[in-house]
Every structure is written in structure tokens, then in C-alpha cells.
Amino acid sequence: MRPSRRNRSRRRRIPPQNGMQRQRASSLPTVSDRVLRWLLNHPSLDRLLTVALRYPRALVIAAIVIGATLTVWHMSALLHAPEAMPNLTRTTDVHALPSPTIATTPASDVVPFLAAYNRASALAAAQGQATLLAPYLAPDGSAWQSVVAEYARRANAGERRDATLVRWGILQSDMSSHGGWIETQEQWDVIVTVGGRIVSSRRGVLTHNRYWLRRDADGWRIVDATTLEVIR
């Protein structure tokens, strides 16, 4: 009995003639292939390459000269770009612009003043006496009015606060010899008691503060202040 053979063309799902046509189409050379083949077969190119390889130093010097020429050409194009496009601004012109008015460091005597104010704030909160903050607050400012109202509320509730300043620092400021504002970041540990009983104990309370100050005849005074708790 003769063994039966399977029709492989039926399993491929592609007729044999179609596969041959695809293979023939893929083997056709492109335009770049024909140009490259013509250059390689041209005898003048072979002679030129043979002569050039006999002088390697000349090839290196020619490459250096060509590279330097291209570099100079690109640099000159960049230098003349603002003249061709007047809307562009050169880098030197940008650096010549005036710097922002916000100062990174306040007046030298403002930092000790704020440090003393923070110490007085902790003492006033522990004793419940707003008068301890009077030397630091302007009497006609909103900061003093807010402090008086807050300490009146604490007195009615019998509330005391044990506040400890862990760390603080200056974020930014805009100060002059007469006044300005300064932003700080402060971290406090606060324990609140009512009638001798602890009702709240918070560690690492992080606040973002802005103080508006002015210089009076007897020194700096805080006119207004805002406090935002970043981490409660």
C-alpha cells in the first residue's frame, strides 16, 4: 500500500504562487541600494579611496578643518539669531533684568525679636496673661485685638496651655528699615488643660505663619499675624 501524502499548501493557507510573488517582491532592490551598488562598482571611486588611504594624516587634518568650519558656522548662526528674530531675548539680557524685591534674609534685629516673641507666647499661654505679649504687639493692630479676645475665652473656660517651641525657621521675607512682612515655619508641642485636667496633648504641631511688622519709636511691633496649621 502506498503511503498517502498531505497537501502542505492547504495547511499554510497561502497558495505557493503567492508566496513566491512575495519573496520576489521583497528581493527587489531599492533606490538607495542601486545607488550604493553603482558607487561601489564605479572605478573612479576605488581609485579615489586608494589614493586617500595612502595619506591618513591628510584625512585627519581634513576632518578637523571640516569640523571646525561647521562649528564656526553654527556659532555665527546662533549669534545672529536675535538680529533675524527681534522678538527673542538673549541670555545676557535676561541676567540684566532686575532681581525680585523679596529678600531671603530679613533685618538683623527682626530674628531676635521674633524669637523673644515666641518665648513670651509660651509663657503667656502657661500663665494665661495676655499682658506679657503687649511689648511685642502694636496696640492699634489686629494682632493685639485677637490676642485679647483669645485669652478672654481661655479665662472663661479655665484653659491653660503648655506650649513648647521645638524648632522654627524663616521661609521668606520682604523687610525694610520701617517695616514689612516675614514668613516662618514653627513646630510646637501643645498640652491643653482645663481645671488641671489634660484635655488635649499634641506633639509636632507644624504651623505656617506670616507676621506683618512695623518699627515704632521703641522698636519692632507686630501689627497683624496669620497662622495656618500644616500638620495637626
CSV table of C-alpha atoms in Angstrom, one decimal:
chain,number,residue,atom,x,y,z
A,1,MET,CA,0.0,0.0,0.0
A,2,ARG,CA,1.4,3.4,-0.9
A,3,PRO,CA,1.6,6.0,1.9
A,4,SER,CA,-0.7,9.0,1.5
A,5,ARG,CA,0.9,12.4,1.3
A,6,ARG,CA,-0.6,15.5,2.9
A,7,ASN,CA,-1.2,18.6,0.9
A,8,ARG,CA,1.1,21.1,2.8
A,9,SER,CA,-0.1,24.1,0.7
A,10,ARG,CA,-3.5,23.7,2.1
A,11,ARG,CA,-2.3,23.9,5.7
A,12,ARG,CA,-0.3,27.1,5.0
A,13,ARG,CA,-3.4,28.8,3.8
A,14,ILE,CA,-1.2,30.6,1.3
A,15,PRO,CA,-1.0,29.4,-2.3
A,16,PRO,CA,2.5,28.5,-3.4
A,17,GLN,CA,2.5,31.1,-6.2
A,18,ASN,CA,1.5,33.9,-3.8
A,19,GLY,CA,4.5,33.1,-1.5
A,20,MET,CA,6.8,33.1,-4.5
A,21,GLN,CA,5.4,36.5,-5.5
A,22,ARG,CA,6.0,37.9,-2.0
A,23,GLN,CA,9.6,36.6,-1.9
A,24,ARG,CA,10.2,38.0,-5.4
A,25,ALA,CA,8.8,41.4,-4.4
A,26,SER,CA,10.8,41.6,-1.2
A,27,SER,CA,14.1,40.8,-3.1
A,28,LEU,CA,13.7,43.8,-5.4
A,29,PRO,CA,16.5,46.4,-4.7
A,30,THR,CA,15.6,49.9,-3.5
A,31,VAL,CA,16.8,53.2,-4.9
A,32,SER,CA,19.5,53.5,-2.2
A,33,ASP,CA,20.7,50.0,-2.8
A,34,ARG,CA,21.1,50.7,-6.5
A,35,VAL,CA,23.0,54.0,-5.9
A,36,LEU,CA,25.3,52.3,-3.4
A,37,ARG,CA,25.9,49.4,-5.8
A,38,TRP,CA,26.7,51.9,-8.6
A,39,LEU,CA,29.2,53.8,-6.4
A,40,LEU,CA,30.9,50.7,-5.3
A,41,ASN,CA,31.2,49.4,-8.9
A,42,HIS,CA,32.5,52.8,-10.2
A,43,PRO,CA,36.3,52.6,-10.8
A,44,SER,CA,36.9,56.3,-10.1
A,45,LEU,CA,35.7,55.9,-6.5
A,46,ASP,CA,38.0,52.9,-6.0
A,47,ARG,CA,41.0,55.0,-7.2
A,48,LEU,CA,40.0,57.9,-5.0
A,49,LEU,CA,39.7,55.8,-1.9
A,50,THR,CA,43.0,54.0,-2.7
A,51,VAL,CA,44.8,57.4,-3.0
A,52,ALA,CA,43.2,58.8,0.1
A,53,LEU,CA,44.2,55.8,2.3
A,54,ARG,CA,47.8,56.4,1.4
A,55,TYR,CA,47.7,59.7,3.3
A,56,PRO,CA,46.0,59.1,6.7
A,57,ARG,CA,47.3,62.3,8.2
A,58,ALA,CA,45.8,64.3,5.4
A,59,LEU,CA,42.5,62.7,6.1
A,60,VAL,CA,42.6,63.6,9.8
A,61,ILE,CA,43.6,67.2,9.1
A,62,ALA,CA,40.8,67.5,6.5
A,63,ALA,CA,38.3,66.1,9.1
A,64,ILE,CA,39.5,68.6,11.7
A,65,VAL,CA,39.2,71.5,9.3
A,66,ILE,CA,35.7,70.5,8.2
A,67,GLY,CA,34.5,70.1,11.8
A,68,ALA,CA,35.9,73.5,12.8
A,69,THR,CA,34.3,75.1,9.9
A,70,LEU,CA,30.9,73.6,10.8
A,71,THR,CA,31.3,74.7,14.4
A,72,VAL,CA,32.1,78.3,13.4
A,73,TRP,CA,29.2,78.3,11.0
A,74,HIS,CA,26.7,77.2,13.7
A,75,MET,CA,28.0,79.6,16.3
A,76,SER,CA,27.7,82.5,13.9
A,77,ALA,CA,24.1,81.5,13.1
A,78,LEU,CA,23.3,81.5,16.8
A,79,LEU,CA,24.9,84.9,17.4
A,80,HIS,CA,22.9,86.5,14.6
A,81,ALA,CA,19.6,84.8,15.6
A,82,PRO,CA,18.4,87.8,17.7
A,83,GLU,CA,19.0,90.1,14.8
A,84,ALA,CA,17.0,87.9,12.5
A,85,MET,CA,14.2,87.5,15.1
A,86,PRO,CA,14.0,90.6,17.3
A,87,ASN,CA,11.3,89.0,19.5
A,88,LEU,CA,13.8,86.7,21.0
A,89,THR,CA,15.9,87.7,24.1
A,90,ARG,CA,19.5,86.9,24.6
A,91,THR,CA,20.7,85.2,27.7
A,92,THR,CA,22.8,88.2,28.7
A,93,ASP,CA,19.7,90.4,28.5
A,94,VAL,CA,17.8,88.1,30.8
A,95,HIS,CA,20.5,88.3,33.5
A,96,ALA,CA,20.5,92.0,33.2
A,97,LEU,CA,16.9,92.2,34.4
A,98,PRO,CA,16.3,93.5,38.0
A,99,SER,CA,16.1,90.8,40.7
A,100,PRO,CA,12.9,90.3,42.6
A,101,THR,CA,12.2,92.6,45.6
A,102,ILE,CA,11.6,89.7,48.0
A,103,ALA,CA,14.6,89.4,50.3
A,104,THR,CA,15.8,86.0,51.5
A,105,THR,CA,17.1,87.4,54.8
A,106,PRO,CA,15.2,90.0,57.0
A,107,ALA,CA,16.6,92.8,59.0
A,108,SER,CA,19.2,91.5,61.5
A,109,ASP,CA,17.2,92.6,64.6
A,110,VAL,CA,13.9,91.1,63.5
A,111,VAL,CA,15.0,87.5,64.1
A,112,PRO,CA,15.9,88.1,67.8
A,113,PHE,CA,12.6,90.0,68.2
A,114,LEU,CA,10.5,87.1,66.8
A,115,ALA,CA,12.5,84.6,69.0
A,116,ALA,CA,11.7,86.7,72.1
A,117,TYR,CA,8.0,86.9,71.0
A,118,ASN,CA,7.8,83.1,70.7
A,119,ARG,CA,9.2,82.7,74.3
A,120,ALA,CA,6.8,85.3,75.6
A,121,SER,CA,3.9,83.5,73.8
A,122,ALA,CA,4.8,80.2,75.6
A,123,LEU,CA,5.0,82.0,79.0
A,124,ALA,CA,1.7,83.9,78.4
A,125,ALA,CA,-0.1,80.7,77.4
A,126,ALA,CA,1.1,78.9,80.5
A,127,GLN,CA,0.1,81.7,82.9
A,128,GLY,CA,-3.0,82.9,81.0
A,129,GLN,CA,-1.8,86.5,80.9
A,130,ALA,CA,-2.1,88.4,77.6
A,131,THR,CA,-0.3,91.4,79.0
A,132,LEU,CA,3.0,89.5,78.6
A,133,LEU,CA,2.6,89.9,74.9
A,134,ALA,CA,1.9,93.7,75.0
A,135,PRO,CA,5.6,94.7,74.4
A,136,TYR,CA,5.6,92.8,71.1
A,137,LEU,CA,2.2,93.7,69.6
A,138,ALA,CA,1.1,97.1,68.3
A,139,PRO,CA,-1.8,98.4,70.5
A,140,ASP,CA,-3.7,99.6,67.4
A,141,GLY,CA,-3.2,96.4,65.4
A,142,SER,CA,-5.5,93.5,64.8
A,143,ALA,CA,-3.0,91.1,66.3
A,144,TRP,CA,-3.4,92.6,69.8
A,145,GLN,CA,-7.2,92.6,69.5
A,146,SER,CA,-7.1,88.9,68.5
A,147,VAL,CA,-4.9,88.0,71.5
A,148,VAL,CA,-7.1,89.9,74.0
A,149,ALA,CA,-10.2,88.0,72.7
A,150,GLU,CA,-8.5,84.6,72.7
A,151,TYR,CA,-7.2,85.0,76.3
A,152,ALA,CA,-10.6,86.2,77.4
A,153,ARG,CA,-12.1,82.9,76.0
A,154,ARG,CA,-9.4,80.8,77.8
A,155,ALA,CA,-10.1,82.6,81.0
A,156,ASN,CA,-13.8,81.9,80.8
A,157,ALA,CA,-13.1,78.2,80.0
A,158,GLY,CA,-10.4,77.9,82.7
A,159,GLU,CA,-8.0,76.8,80.0
A,160,ARG,CA,-4.2,76.8,80.2
A,161,ARG,CA,-1.7,75.8,77.5
A,162,ASP,CA,1.8,74.3,78.0
A,163,ALA,CA,3.4,75.2,74.7
A,164,THR,CA,7.0,74.2,73.8
A,165,LEU,CA,8.6,75.6,70.7
A,166,VAL,CA,10.6,72.6,69.2
A,167,ARG,CA,12.1,74.4,66.2
A,168,TRP,CA,11.4,77.3,63.9
A,169,GLY,CA,12.8,78.9,60.8
A,170,ILE,CA,12.3,81.8,58.3
A,171,LEU,CA,10.8,80.9,54.9
A,172,GLN,CA,10.9,84.3,53.2
A,173,SER,CA,10.5,88.0,54.0
A,174,ASP,CA,10.1,91.4,52.5
A,175,MET,CA,11.5,93.8,55.1
A,176,SER,CA,12.8,97.3,55.1
A,177,SER,CA,14.1,99.6,57.9
A,178,HIS,CA,10.5,100.7,58.6
A,179,GLY,CA,8.5,97.5,58.3
A,180,GLY,CA,7.4,94.6,56.1
A,181,TRP,CA,6.3,91.0,56.5
A,182,ILE,CA,8.1,87.8,57.3
A,183,GLU,CA,7.0,84.2,57.0
A,184,THR,CA,8.1,81.5,59.4
A,185,GLN,CA,7.6,77.7,59.9
A,186,GLU,CA,7.2,76.7,63.5
A,187,GLN,CA,6.9,73.3,65.3
A,188,TRP,CA,5.2,73.2,68.7
A,189,ASP,CA,4.3,70.7,71.3
A,190,VAL,CA,1.0,71.8,72.9
A,191,ILE,CA,-0.7,70.4,76.0
A,192,VAL,CA,-4.1,71.9,76.9
A,193,THR,CA,-5.5,71.6,80.4
A,194,VAL,CA,-8.9,72.7,81.8
A,195,GLY,CA,-9.2,72.8,85.6
A,196,GLY,CA,-5.9,71.0,85.9
A,197,ARG,CA,-7.1,68.1,83.7
A,198,ILE,CA,-5.4,67.4,80.4
A,199,VAL,CA,-7.9,67.6,77.5
A,200,SER,CA,-5.5,67.7,74.6
A,201,SER,CA,-1.9,66.7,74.0
A,202,ARG,CA,-0.4,67.3,70.6
A,203,ARG,CA,3.2,66.8,69.5
A,204,GLY,CA,4.8,68.2,66.5
A,205,VAL,CA,2.2,70.7,65.5
A,206,LEU,CA,3.6,72.4,62.4
A,207,THR,CA,2.4,75.9,61.6
A,208,HIS,CA,3.0,78.3,58.7
A,209,ASN,CA,2.9,81.9,60.0
A,210,ARG,CA,3.1,85.3,58.5
A,211,TYR,CA,3.8,88.4,60.6
A,212,TRP,CA,3.3,92.0,59.5
A,213,LEU,CA,5.7,94.3,61.4
A,214,ARG,CA,6.5,97.9,61.7
A,215,ARG,CA,9.2,99.8,63.5
A,216,ASP,CA,7.9,102.2,66.2
A,217,ALA,CA,10.0,104.6,68.3
A,218,ASP,CA,10.7,101.9,70.8
A,219,GLY,CA,11.4,99.1,68.4
A,220,TRP,CA,9.6,96.5,66.3
A,221,ARG,CA,5.9,95.7,66.8
A,222,ILE,CA,3.7,93.0,65.3
A,223,VAL,CA,0.7,94.6,63.6
A,224,ASP,CA,-1.1,91.5,62.3
A,225,ALA,CA,-0.4,87.8,62.2
A,226,THR,CA,-1.9,84.7,60.5
A,227,THR,CA,-1.3,81.1,61.4
A,228,LEU,CA,-2.0,78.0,59.3
A,229,GLU,CA,-1.6,74.6,60.8
A,230,VAL,CA,0.1,72.4,58.3
A,231,ILE,CA,0.3,69.3,60.5
A,232,ARG,CA,-2.0,69.0,63.5
